[in-house]
Amino acid sequence: MGTRVKILLAFMISFALMATISLTLLGRSMNASYDAIEHRDLTANMGRVVQSIEASLQHLNTLTRDWSVWTEMYDHAAHPNPAWAQENIGNNAMEPADLSLVMIFGTQGRLISMTTHDKKGGKLQLPTLQASPYLALLQTDAHQPGCGLMKTDAGLMLTCWARITKSDSSGDFVGTLVSGRLLDAALTLKLREQTRLPFEVHAARILPQGLQLWPDMLSPPGFGSGDFSTSHDANTYHLYYRLHDVLHENAGLITLDMPREVHIQGELLYRQVQQQLVWTALIMTILLAVAVHFLFVQRLRKFTSQLVKLTEETAWDKRIDINGSDELGILSGKVNMLLRMIESKINILKELTLTDTLTGLPNRRAFDARLALEFSRKQRNGRSLALLLLDVDYFKLYNDHYGHPAGDIALKEVAAALGRSLFRTADFIARIGGEEFAILLPETDVDGAKKMADRIRMRLQESSIPHADSCVAAHLTASIGIAIAGNETLEALVNRADRALYTAKRDGRDRACCDARETRLTASCLKAVSS
Ligand code: GH3
Ligand code: MG
Ligand code: MG
């Protein structure tokens, strides 16, 4: 798995975790506050419904009180007058007062008159009313005015009663006036319009099971408790308010279904937030992927490929081309520093492997490489190349006589004398063995080579390194073999130079000798210049 995928994966996991926690917390707090708002609204709405019925009951109560202190009513209760009753509290009077029932009891609960009215102008049929327990209540409690609900054959009826007295309330009461207003569909519709709430009144319907009770939400009026019950689904809240009649027995229910607008809106908002989070995560992931690619992955790949390439090529002189002040930039700087150290160490090692430690001259290895280079160059350009092999004469005897450390010093002086003999930078001297040296002279023919050999022997002579045991001179001398590279192999050239050196030794030392091929062209071996 690449770094980019790892970073993106880590980001996505973190973001998903953060989004889940945020959404959970948001959902919880939203639900809690929506519940509170919903609770408050539902209570207020059910309160308005109950108040509207209560207001209607209050209106009926006022009318009943007014009529109960009406002098003519007083007279009618004391001395029943059907004609007056027909005229003043009959259908003509009930219609505008929206009354469904008017009953007048005399003292001791004697029913003086009972008039009913339905909205179509006819009589409301209440066959069981007179036998109902309400009548007993109204008769016995007649001196206690009040209001409440009655279950009748025509449905629930708002009912108020008051004792009939003189208008100034003086004297004894002569009876009880009972008035009723049917809580029918028409009145419900009117109250619905007033409250603008879609409630229903159901006579004799009982509360369904499994509802949640909201206790003491409303101040209880005379026809119900202060509690109401609820149930809900995702979209609707169902409210139930229990009604009771004047005998405090179950009289039915008010139901109110309210759409859960706050919750629905909240749910919508929640989904929008969810979607926005998903989009935000997507966009941020893409941006992060681009940023990680250009700021990190691309540069890391470049870094890796450059490092792999220069390691494969062992090109320690090359550097990694990644800049910047970030971790990768710093890492590149450190790697470049390491490369510089490796390069310098390798150069030192190279130097060491190609240098003779005693004389400081190039060693055998360096000579072989240079010889191969010059030889191939000579093959290409056809210019002549001279090879001189030099061997110090009787050096074993020198060591024996002066000691090995002195021998080392002598070898250094020989090397210095050789160095002084060369003029051209292209010329090359190496110590290729104990007291053996090789000199490569590019673009030099046999005459030039011989001149160089003479010069070397001269410089050696000038150095005057005493050699008491030498058989050829009082100072240190050397023999030189010369070979000019021809159309041959490199080994053949070296062999010829070696042969020439051998000849120089054989012919008495302290001299330079050319290989036989060169000898044919020029004079034979050179005699020592000093001799
Ligand atoms: P010839 O004239 O035939 O070349 O005689 P030679 O004694 O020089 O030849 P030989 O090859 O027998 O001896 C070479 C000597 O060089 C032997 C060895 O002790 C000495 N030698 C080789 N390398 C060193 C060195 O690094 N330091 C010293 N002091 N002596 C060395
Ligand atoms: Mg030797
Ligand atoms: Mg020797």
Coordinates of C-alpha atoms and ligand atoms in Angstrom, one line a residue:
M1 CA 0.0 0.0 0.0
G2 CA 1.5 3.3 -1.1
T3 CA 2.0 6.3 1.2
R4 CA -0.7 8.3 -0.6
V5 CA -3.2 5.5 -0.1
K6 CA -2.2 5.2 3.6
I7 CA -2.5 9.0 4.1
L8 CA -5.9 9.1 2.3
L9 CA -7.1 6.1 4.2
A10 CA -6.1 7.6 7.6
F11 CA -7.8 10.9 6.6
M12 CA -11.0 9.1 5.5
I13 CA -11.2 7.0 8.7
S14 CA -10.6 10.1 10.8
F15 CA -13.1 12.1 8.8
A16 CA -15.7 9.3 9.0
L17 CA -15.2 9.1 12.8
M18 CA -15.5 12.8 13.2
A19 CA -18.6 13.0 11.0
T20 CA -20.2 10.1 12.8
I21 CA -19.6 11.6 16.2
S22 CA -20.7 15.1 15.1
L23 CA -23.8 13.7 13.4
T24 CA -24.7 11.6 16.5
L25 CA -24.3 14.6 18.8
L26 CA -26.1 16.9 16.4
G27 CA -28.9 14.3 16.0
R28 CA -29.3 14.0 19.8
S29 CA -29.3 17.7 20.5
M30 CA -31.6 18.4 17.6
N31 CA -34.0 15.6 18.7
A32 CA -34.0 16.9 22.2
S33 CA -34.8 20.5 21.2
Y34 CA -37.3 19.4 18.6
D35 CA -39.0 17.2 21.2
A36 CA -39.2 20.2 23.5
I37 CA -40.7 22.5 20.8
E38 CA -43.1 19.8 19.7
H39 CA -44.1 19.2 23.3
R40 CA -44.8 22.8 23.9
D41 CA -46.7 23.3 20.6
L42 CA -48.8 20.2 21.2
T43 CA -49.7 21.3 24.7
A44 CA -50.6 24.8 23.5
N45 CA -52.8 23.4 20.7
M46 CA -54.6 20.9 22.8
G47 CA -55.0 23.7 25.4
R48 CA -56.6 25.9 22.7
V49 CA -59.0 23.1 21.7
V50 CA -60.1 22.6 25.3
Q51 CA -60.3 26.4 25.9
S52 CA -62.6 26.7 22.8
I53 CA -65.0 24.2 24.3
E54 CA -64.7 25.8 27.7
A55 CA -65.4 29.2 26.1
S56 CA -68.6 27.8 24.5
L57 CA -69.6 26.3 27.9
Q58 CA -68.8 29.6 29.5
H59 CA -71.0 31.4 27.0
L60 CA -73.8 28.9 27.8
N61 CA -73.3 29.5 31.5
T62 CA -73.6 33.3 31.1
L63 CA -76.8 32.8 29.1
T64 CA -78.2 30.4 31.7
R65 CA -77.4 32.8 34.5
D66 CA -79.0 35.7 32.7
W67 CA -82.2 33.7 32.0
S68 CA -82.3 32.3 35.6
V69 CA -82.7 35.9 37.1
W70 CA -85.2 36.9 34.5
T71 CA -88.4 38.0 36.4
E72 CA -90.7 36.4 33.9
M73 CA -88.8 33.2 34.2
Y74 CA -89.2 33.5 38.0
D75 CA -92.9 33.9 37.5
H76 CA -93.1 31.0 35.0
A77 CA -91.3 28.7 37.5
A78 CA -93.6 29.8 40.3
H79 CA -96.7 29.6 38.2
P80 CA -96.0 27.7 34.9
N81 CA -97.3 29.6 31.9
P82 CA -97.0 27.4 28.8
A83 CA -97.9 30.3 26.5
W84 CA -95.1 32.5 27.9
A85 CA -92.7 29.5 27.7
Q86 CA -93.7 28.9 24.0
E87 CA -93.2 32.5 23.2
N88 CA -90.0 33.3 25.2
I89 CA -88.0 30.2 25.7
G90 CA -89.4 28.0 22.9
N91 CA -87.8 27.3 19.5
N92 CA -87.9 31.0 18.5
A93 CA -85.6 31.9 21.4
M94 CA -83.5 28.7 21.3
E95 CA -82.4 29.1 17.7
P96 CA -80.6 32.4 18.0
A97 CA -79.1 31.4 21.3
D98 CA -77.9 28.1 19.7
L99 CA -79.6 26.1 22.4
S100 CA -80.6 22.5 22.0
L101 CA -82.3 22.0 25.4
V102 CA -84.1 24.1 28.0
M103 CA -85.5 22.4 31.1
I104 CA -87.1 24.1 34.0
F105 CA -87.5 22.2 37.3
G106 CA -89.6 23.5 40.1
T107 CA -88.8 23.0 43.7
Q108 CA -88.4 19.4 44.8
G109 CA -87.2 18.5 41.3
R110 CA -90.5 18.8 39.7
L111 CA -90.1 19.1 35.9
I112 CA -92.1 22.1 34.8
S113 CA -91.1 22.2 31.2
M114 CA -88.6 20.6 28.7
T115 CA -88.0 22.1 25.3
T116 CA -85.6 20.7 22.7
H117 CA -84.5 22.1 19.4
D118 CA -82.5 20.7 16.5
K119 CA -80.7 22.9 13.9
K120 CA -83.2 21.9 11.2
G121 CA -85.9 23.7 13.2
G122 CA -87.5 20.6 14.6
K123 CA -87.5 18.9 18.0
L124 CA -84.4 17.1 19.2
Q125 CA -85.3 13.6 20.2
L126 CA -83.9 12.8 23.7
P127 CA -86.0 9.8 24.8
T128 CA -83.8 8.5 27.5
L129 CA -82.9 11.8 29.1
Q130 CA -85.6 11.8 31.7
A131 CA -84.7 8.4 32.9
S132 CA -81.0 9.2 33.0
P133 CA -79.0 9.7 36.2
Y134 CA -78.3 13.3 35.1
L135 CA -81.9 14.2 35.9
A136 CA -81.4 13.0 39.5
L137 CA -78.3 15.1 39.8
L138 CA -79.9 18.2 38.3
Q139 CA -82.8 17.7 40.7
T140 CA -80.8 17.1 43.8
D141 CA -78.0 19.5 43.1
A142 CA -80.2 22.1 41.6
H143 CA -79.3 24.7 44.2
Q144 CA -75.6 24.4 43.1
P145 CA -75.2 26.1 39.7
G146 CA -72.7 24.5 37.4
C147 CA -71.8 23.3 33.9
G148 CA -70.6 20.1 32.3
L149 CA -71.1 17.5 29.7
M150 CA -74.0 15.1 29.3
K151 CA -74.2 12.1 27.1
T152 CA -77.6 12.2 25.3
D153 CA -79.3 10.3 22.6
A154 CA -78.2 13.0 20.2
G155 CA -74.6 13.1 21.3
L156 CA -72.5 15.0 23.8
M157 CA -74.2 18.1 25.2
L158 CA -72.7 21.1 26.9
T159 CA -75.0 21.7 29.8
C160 CA -75.3 24.5 32.4
W161 CA -77.8 25.0 35.2
A162 CA -78.7 27.7 37.7
R163 CA -81.3 28.3 40.3
I164 CA -84.2 30.6 39.3
T165 CA -84.4 33.7 41.5
K166 CA -85.6 37.2 41.3
S167 CA -83.4 39.6 39.4
D168 CA -82.1 41.1 42.6
S169 CA -81.6 37.5 44.0
S170 CA -84.0 38.3 46.8
G171 CA -86.4 35.7 48.1
D172 CA -86.2 31.9 47.7
F173 CA -85.4 30.2 44.5
V174 CA -88.4 28.8 42.8
G175 CA -86.7 26.2 40.5
T176 CA -83.8 25.4 38.3
L177 CA -83.1 26.3 34.8
V178 CA -81.1 23.8 32.7
S179 CA -79.8 24.7 29.3
G180 CA -78.0 22.5 26.8
R181 CA -76.0 23.0 23.7
L182 CA -75.3 20.0 21.5
L183 CA -71.6 19.5 20.9
D184 CA -72.4 18.3 17.4
A185 CA -70.6 18.4 14.1
A186 CA -71.7 21.9 13.4
L187 CA -70.4 23.3 16.7
T188 CA -67.2 21.2 16.3
L189 CA -66.7 22.7 12.9
K190 CA -67.2 26.2 14.2
L191 CA -64.7 25.6 17.0
R192 CA -62.3 24.1 14.5
E193 CA -62.5 27.3 12.4
Q194 CA -62.0 29.4 15.5
T195 CA -59.0 27.4 16.7
R196 CA -57.8 26.5 13.3
L197 CA -57.0 23.1 14.7
P198 CA -58.2 19.8 13.1
F199 CA -59.6 18.2 16.2
E200 CA -62.5 15.8 16.5
V201 CA -64.9 15.0 19.4
H202 CA -65.9 11.4 19.8
A203 CA -68.7 10.6 22.1
A204 CA -68.3 7.4 24.2
R205 CA -65.0 6.5 22.6
I206 CA -62.4 5.1 25.0
L207 CA -58.7 5.7 25.1
P208 CA -56.7 3.3 23.0
Q209 CA -54.0 1.2 24.6
G210 CA -50.2 1.9 24.6
L211 CA -50.4 5.7 24.7
Q212 CA -47.9 7.9 26.4
L213 CA -49.5 9.9 29.2
W214 CA -48.5 13.6 29.5
P215 CA -49.8 14.4 32.9
D216 CA -51.0 17.8 34.3
M217 CA -50.5 19.6 31.0
L218 CA -53.6 21.7 31.2
S219 CA -55.6 23.3 34.0
P220 CA -58.5 20.9 34.2
P221 CA -61.9 22.4 33.1
G222 CA -65.2 20.9 34.3
F223 CA -65.3 18.3 31.5
G224 CA -61.9 16.6 31.4
S225 CA -58.7 16.0 33.3
G226 CA -55.6 18.0 33.0
D227 CA -53.7 15.1 31.3
F228 CA -53.6 14.0 27.8
S229 CA -52.2 11.0 26.0
T230 CA -50.2 10.8 22.9
S231 CA -48.8 8.4 20.3
H232 CA -46.8 9.3 17.2
D233 CA -45.3 7.9 14.1
A234 CA -42.6 9.5 11.9
N235 CA -44.9 12.2 10.5
T236 CA -47.9 12.7 12.8
Y237 CA -48.5 13.2 16.5
H238 CA -51.9 11.8 17.8
L239 CA -53.3 13.5 20.9
Y240 CA -56.1 12.2 23.0
Y241 CA -58.0 14.2 25.6
R242 CA -60.4 12.3 27.9
L243 CA -63.8 13.9 28.4
H244 CA -66.0 13.2 31.4
D245 CA -69.6 14.1 32.0
V246 CA -71.2 15.9 34.9
L247 CA -71.2 12.6 36.8
H248 CA -67.4 12.3 36.2
E249 CA -67.9 9.3 34.0
N250 CA -66.2 8.7 30.7
A251 CA -67.9 10.7 28.1
G252 CA -65.6 10.3 25.1
L253 CA -62.5 11.8 23.6
I254 CA -61.1 14.8 21.8
T255 CA -58.6 13.7 19.3
L256 CA -56.1 16.0 17.5
D257 CA -53.7 14.9 14.8
M258 CA -50.8 17.2 14.3
P259 CA -48.2 16.8 11.6
R260 CA -44.7 16.7 13.0
E261 CA -43.4 19.6 11.0
V262 CA -40.5 20.5 13.3
H263 CA -39.3 16.9 13.2
I264 CA -39.8 16.6 9.5
Q265 CA -37.9 19.8 8.9
G266 CA -35.3 18.7 11.3
E267 CA -34.9 15.4 9.6
L268 CA -34.6 17.2 6.3
L269 CA -31.9 19.5 7.7
Y270 CA -30.1 16.5 9.2
R271 CA -30.0 14.7 5.9
Q272 CA -28.7 17.9 4.2
V273 CA -26.0 18.1 6.8
Q274 CA -25.2 14.4 6.2
Q275 CA -25.0 14.9 2.4
Q276 CA -22.9 18.1 2.8
L277 CA -20.5 16.1 5.0
V278 CA -20.2 13.4 2.4
W279 CA -19.5 15.9 -0.3
T280 CA -17.1 17.8 1.9
A281 CA -15.3 14.5 2.6
L282 CA -15.1 13.7 -1.1
I283 CA -13.8 17.1 -2.1
M284 CA -11.3 17.2 0.8
T285 CA -10.1 13.7 -0.1
I286 CA -9.6 14.7 -3.7
L287 CA -7.8 17.9 -2.7
L288 CA -5.7 16.0 -0.2
A289 CA -4.8 13.4 -2.8
V290 CA -3.7 16.1 -5.2
A291 CA -1.7 17.9 -2.4
V292 CA -0.1 14.7 -1.2
H293 CA 0.8 13.7 -4.7
F294 CA 2.4 17.0 -5.7
L295 CA 3.9 17.9 -2.4
F296 CA 5.1 14.5 -1.3
V297 CA 4.5 11.4 -3.4
Q298 CA 5.8 12.8 -6.7
R299 CA 9.0 14.2 -5.0
L300 CA 9.4 11.0 -3.0
R301 CA 9.3 8.9 -6.2
K302 CA 11.8 11.3 -7.9
F303 CA 14.0 11.0 -4.8
T304 CA 13.8 7.2 -4.9
S305 CA 14.4 6.8 -8.6
Q306 CA 17.4 9.2 -8.5
L307 CA 18.9 7.3 -5.5
V308 CA 18.3 3.9 -7.2
K309 CA 19.9 5.1 -10.5
L310 CA 23.0 6.6 -8.9
T311 CA 23.4 3.5 -6.7
E312 CA 23.1 1.2 -9.7
E313 CA 25.6 3.3 -11.7
T314 CA 27.8 3.8 -8.6
A315 CA 27.8 7.4 -9.7
W316 CA 28.8 8.9 -6.4
D317 CA 29.7 12.2 -8.0
K318 CA 26.0 12.8 -8.9
R319 CA 23.6 14.5 -6.5
I320 CA 19.8 14.2 -5.7
D321 CA 17.9 17.0 -7.2
I322 CA 15.1 17.5 -4.5
N323 CA 14.9 20.9 -2.9
G324 CA 12.7 22.3 -0.2
S325 CA 12.8 23.0 3.5
D326 CA 10.5 20.1 4.4
E327 CA 11.5 16.7 5.7
L328 CA 12.1 15.4 2.2
G329 CA 14.2 18.4 1.3
I330 CA 16.3 17.9 4.5
L331 CA 16.6 14.1 3.8
S332 CA 17.8 14.9 0.2
G333 CA 20.4 17.3 1.7
K334 CA 21.6 14.6 4.1
V335 CA 21.8 12.0 1.4
N336 CA 23.7 14.4 -0.8
M337 CA 26.1 15.0 2.1
L338 CA 26.5 11.3 2.4
L339 CA 27.2 11.0 -1.3
R340 CA 29.8 13.8 -1.1
M341 CA 31.5 11.8 1.8
I342 CA 31.4 8.5 -0.2
E343 CA 32.8 10.3 -3.3
S344 CA 35.6 11.8 -1.3
K345 CA 36.4 8.5 0.4
I346 CA 36.3 6.7 -2.9
N347 CA 38.7 9.2 -4.5
I348 CA 41.1 8.8 -1.6
L349 CA 40.9 5.0 -1.9
K350 CA 41.4 5.3 -5.7
E351 CA 44.3 7.5 -5.1
L352 CA 45.7 5.0 -2.6
T353 CA 45.2 2.0 -4.8
L354 CA 46.9 3.8 -7.7
T355 CA 49.8 5.3 -5.8
D356 CA 53.1 3.8 -4.6
T357 CA 53.4 4.7 -0.9
L358 CA 57.2 4.9 -0.9
T359 CA 57.9 7.2 -3.8
G360 CA 54.5 8.8 -4.3
L361 CA 54.6 7.8 -8.0
P362 CA 51.7 6.0 -9.7
N363 CA 52.0 2.2 -9.0
R364 CA 51.7 -0.9 -11.1
R365 CA 48.0 -0.8 -11.3
A366 CA 48.0 2.9 -12.4
F367 CA 50.7 2.1 -15.0
D368 CA 48.7 -0.9 -16.4
A369 CA 45.6 1.4 -16.8
R370 CA 47.6 4.2 -18.4
L371 CA 49.5 1.9 -20.7
A372 CA 46.2 0.4 -21.9
L373 CA 44.8 3.9 -22.5
E374 CA 47.9 5.2 -24.3
F375 CA 48.2 2.0 -26.3
S376 CA 44.6 2.2 -27.6
R377 CA 45.0 5.9 -28.3
K378 CA 48.1 5.1 -30.3
Q379 CA 46.2 2.4 -32.2
R380 CA 43.6 5.0 -33.1
N381 CA 45.8 8.0 -34.0
G382 CA 48.8 6.1 -35.3
R383 CA 51.2 8.3 -33.4
S384 CA 54.2 6.6 -31.9
L385 CA 54.4 5.6 -28.2
A386 CA 57.6 4.8 -26.4
L387 CA 57.8 2.5 -23.4
L388 CA 60.9 2.6 -21.2
L389 CA 61.5 0.0 -18.4
L390 CA 64.1 1.0 -15.9
D391 CA 65.8 -1.3 -13.3
V392 CA 68.3 -0.1 -10.7
D393 CA 71.6 -1.9 -11.0
Y394 CA 72.9 -4.0 -8.2
F395 CA 70.3 -2.8 -5.8
K396 CA 70.4 -5.9 -3.7
L397 CA 74.0 -5.2 -3.0
Y398 CA 73.1 -1.6 -2.2
N399 CA 70.6 -2.8 0.4
D400 CA 73.1 -5.2 1.7
H401 CA 75.7 -2.5 2.0
Y402 CA 73.6 0.5 3.2
G403 CA 70.7 -1.3 4.8
H404 CA 67.1 -1.5 3.7
P405 CA 66.0 1.9 5.1
A406 CA 68.8 3.6 3.1
G407 CA 67.6 1.6 0.1
D408 CA 64.2 3.1 0.5
I409 CA 65.6 6.6 0.6
A410 CA 67.7 5.8 -2.5
L411 CA 64.6 4.6 -4.3
K412 CA 62.9 7.9 -3.5
E413 CA 65.8 9.8 -5.0
V414 CA 65.7 7.6 -8.1
A415 CA 62.0 8.5 -8.4
A416 CA 62.8 12.2 -7.9
A417 CA 65.5 12.0 -10.6
L418 CA 63.0 10.4 -13.0
G419 CA 60.6 13.2 -12.2
R420 CA 63.2 15.8 -13.1
S421 CA 63.9 14.1 -16.4
L422 CA 60.4 14.6 -17.8
F423 CA 59.2 17.8 -19.4
R424 CA 55.9 17.0 -20.9
T425 CA 52.7 16.6 -18.9
A426 CA 51.7 13.7 -21.1
D427 CA 54.8 11.7 -20.0
F428 CA 54.1 9.2 -17.3
I429 CA 56.4 7.5 -14.7
A430 CA 55.4 4.7 -12.4
R431 CA 57.1 2.4 -9.9
I432 CA 56.1 -1.0 -11.2
G433 CA 58.2 -3.2 -8.9
G434 CA 60.8 -3.1 -6.1
E435 CA 63.5 -1.1 -7.9
E436 CA 61.8 -1.1 -11.3
F437 CA 60.2 1.9 -12.9
A438 CA 58.3 2.3 -16.2
I439 CA 58.1 5.5 -18.3
L440 CA 55.5 6.0 -21.0
L441 CA 56.2 8.6 -23.6
P442 CA 53.3 9.4 -26.0
E443 CA 54.0 10.8 -29.4
T444 CA 57.7 9.9 -29.0
D445 CA 59.8 8.0 -31.5
V446 CA 62.9 5.9 -30.9
D447 CA 65.2 8.9 -31.1
G448 CA 63.1 10.8 -28.6
A449 CA 63.0 7.7 -26.4
K450 CA 66.8 7.4 -26.4
K451 CA 67.2 11.0 -25.6
M452 CA 64.9 10.6 -22.7
A453 CA 66.8 7.5 -21.6
D454 CA 70.0 9.5 -21.7
R455 CA 68.5 12.3 -19.7
I456 CA 67.3 9.9 -17.1
R457 CA 70.7 8.4 -16.7
M458 CA 72.2 11.9 -16.5
R459 CA 69.8 13.0 -13.8
L460 CA 70.6 9.8 -11.9
Q461 CA 74.2 10.5 -12.3
E462 CA 73.7 14.0 -11.1
S463 CA 71.9 12.7 -8.0
S464 CA 75.2 10.9 -7.2
I465 CA 73.8 8.3 -4.9
P466 CA 76.9 6.5 -3.7
H467 CA 76.9 2.8 -4.3
A468 CA 80.2 1.3 -2.9
D469 CA 79.4 -2.2 -4.1
S470 CA 78.3 -1.4 -7.6
C471 CA 80.3 -3.1 -10.3
V472 CA 79.7 -0.4 -12.9
A473 CA 80.1 2.9 -11.1
A474 CA 80.7 4.5 -7.7
H475 CA 77.1 5.8 -7.7
L476 CA 73.7 4.3 -8.2
T477 CA 73.0 3.5 -11.9
A478 CA 70.1 2.0 -13.8
S479 CA 69.6 0.0 -16.9
I480 CA 66.8 0.9 -19.3
G481 CA 65.0 -1.1 -22.0
I482 CA 63.3 0.8 -24.8
A483 CA 60.5 -0.4 -27.0
I484 CA 58.4 1.7 -29.5
A485 CA 54.8 0.5 -29.9
G486 CA 54.2 -1.1 -33.2
N487 CA 51.4 -3.1 -34.8
E488 CA 51.3 -5.6 -32.0
T489 CA 49.6 -6.5 -28.8
L490 CA 50.2 -4.6 -25.6
E491 CA 51.8 -7.7 -24.1
A492 CA 54.2 -8.0 -27.0
L493 CA 55.2 -4.3 -26.5
V494 CA 55.9 -4.9 -22.8
N495 CA 57.8 -8.1 -23.6
R496 CA 60.0 -6.3 -26.1
A497 CA 60.8 -3.5 -23.6
D498 CA 61.6 -6.2 -21.0
R499 CA 63.8 -7.9 -23.5
A500 CA 65.6 -4.7 -24.2
L501 CA 66.1 -4.2 -20.5
Y502 CA 67.5 -7.7 -20.2
T503 CA 69.9 -6.9 -23.0
A504 CA 71.0 -3.7 -21.2
K505 CA 71.7 -5.8 -18.1
R506 CA 73.4 -8.4 -20.0
D507 CA 75.6 -6.0 -21.9
G508 CA 77.0 -4.5 -18.7
R509 CA 74.3 -2.4 -17.1
D510 CA 74.2 1.4 -16.7
R511 CA 72.9 1.8 -20.2
A512 CA 69.8 2.0 -22.3
C513 CA 69.0 -0.6 -24.9
C514 CA 66.4 -0.7 -27.6
D515 CA 64.5 -3.8 -28.6
A516 CA 65.9 -5.5 -31.7
R517 CA 63.2 -4.0 -33.9
E518 CA 64.2 -0.5 -33.0
T519 CA 67.9 -1.5 -33.2
R520 CA 67.5 -2.2 -36.8
L521 CA 66.3 1.3 -37.4
T522 CA 68.9 3.0 -35.3
A523 CA 72.2 2.3 -33.7
S524 CA 72.3 -0.6 -31.2
C525 CA 72.2 -0.2 -27.5
L526 CA 73.3 3.1 -26.1
K527 CA 76.4 3.1 -24.2
A528 CA 76.2 4.7 -20.9
V529 CA 76.5 8.4 -21.3
S530 CA 78.9 8.7 -18.5
S531 CA 81.2 6.0 -19.8
Ligands
GH3_1 P1 70.5 -6.3 -11.1 O1 71.5 -5.3 -11.4 O2 70.6 -7.6 -11.9 O3 69.1 -5.7 -11.2 O4 70.7 -6.6 -9.6 P2 69.8 -6.3 -8.4 O5 70.5 -6.7 -7.2 O6 69.2 -5.0 -8.5 O7 68.6 -7.4 -8.7 P3 67.7 -8.2 -7.8 O8 66.4 -8.3 -8.5 O9 68.3 -9.4 -7.4 O10 67.5 -7.3 -6.5 C1 66.5 -6.3 -6.3 C2 66.6 -5.9 -4.9 O11 65.8 -4.8 -4.7 C3 66.1 -7.0 -4.0 C4 65.4 -6.2 -2.9 O12 66.0 -6.3 -1.7 C5 65.4 -4.8 -3.3 N1 64.2 -4.1 -3.1 C6 63.0 -4.3 -3.8 N2 62.1 -3.5 -3.3 C7 62.7 -2.7 -2.3 C8 62.2 -1.7 -1.5 O13 61.1 -1.3 -1.5 N3 63.1 -1.1 -0.7 C9 64.4 -1.5 -0.6 N4 65.2 -0.9 0.3 N5 64.8 -2.5 -1.4 C10 64.0 -3.1 -2.2
MG2 MG 65.0 -5.9 -10.6
MG3 MG 68.1 -4.3 -10.2

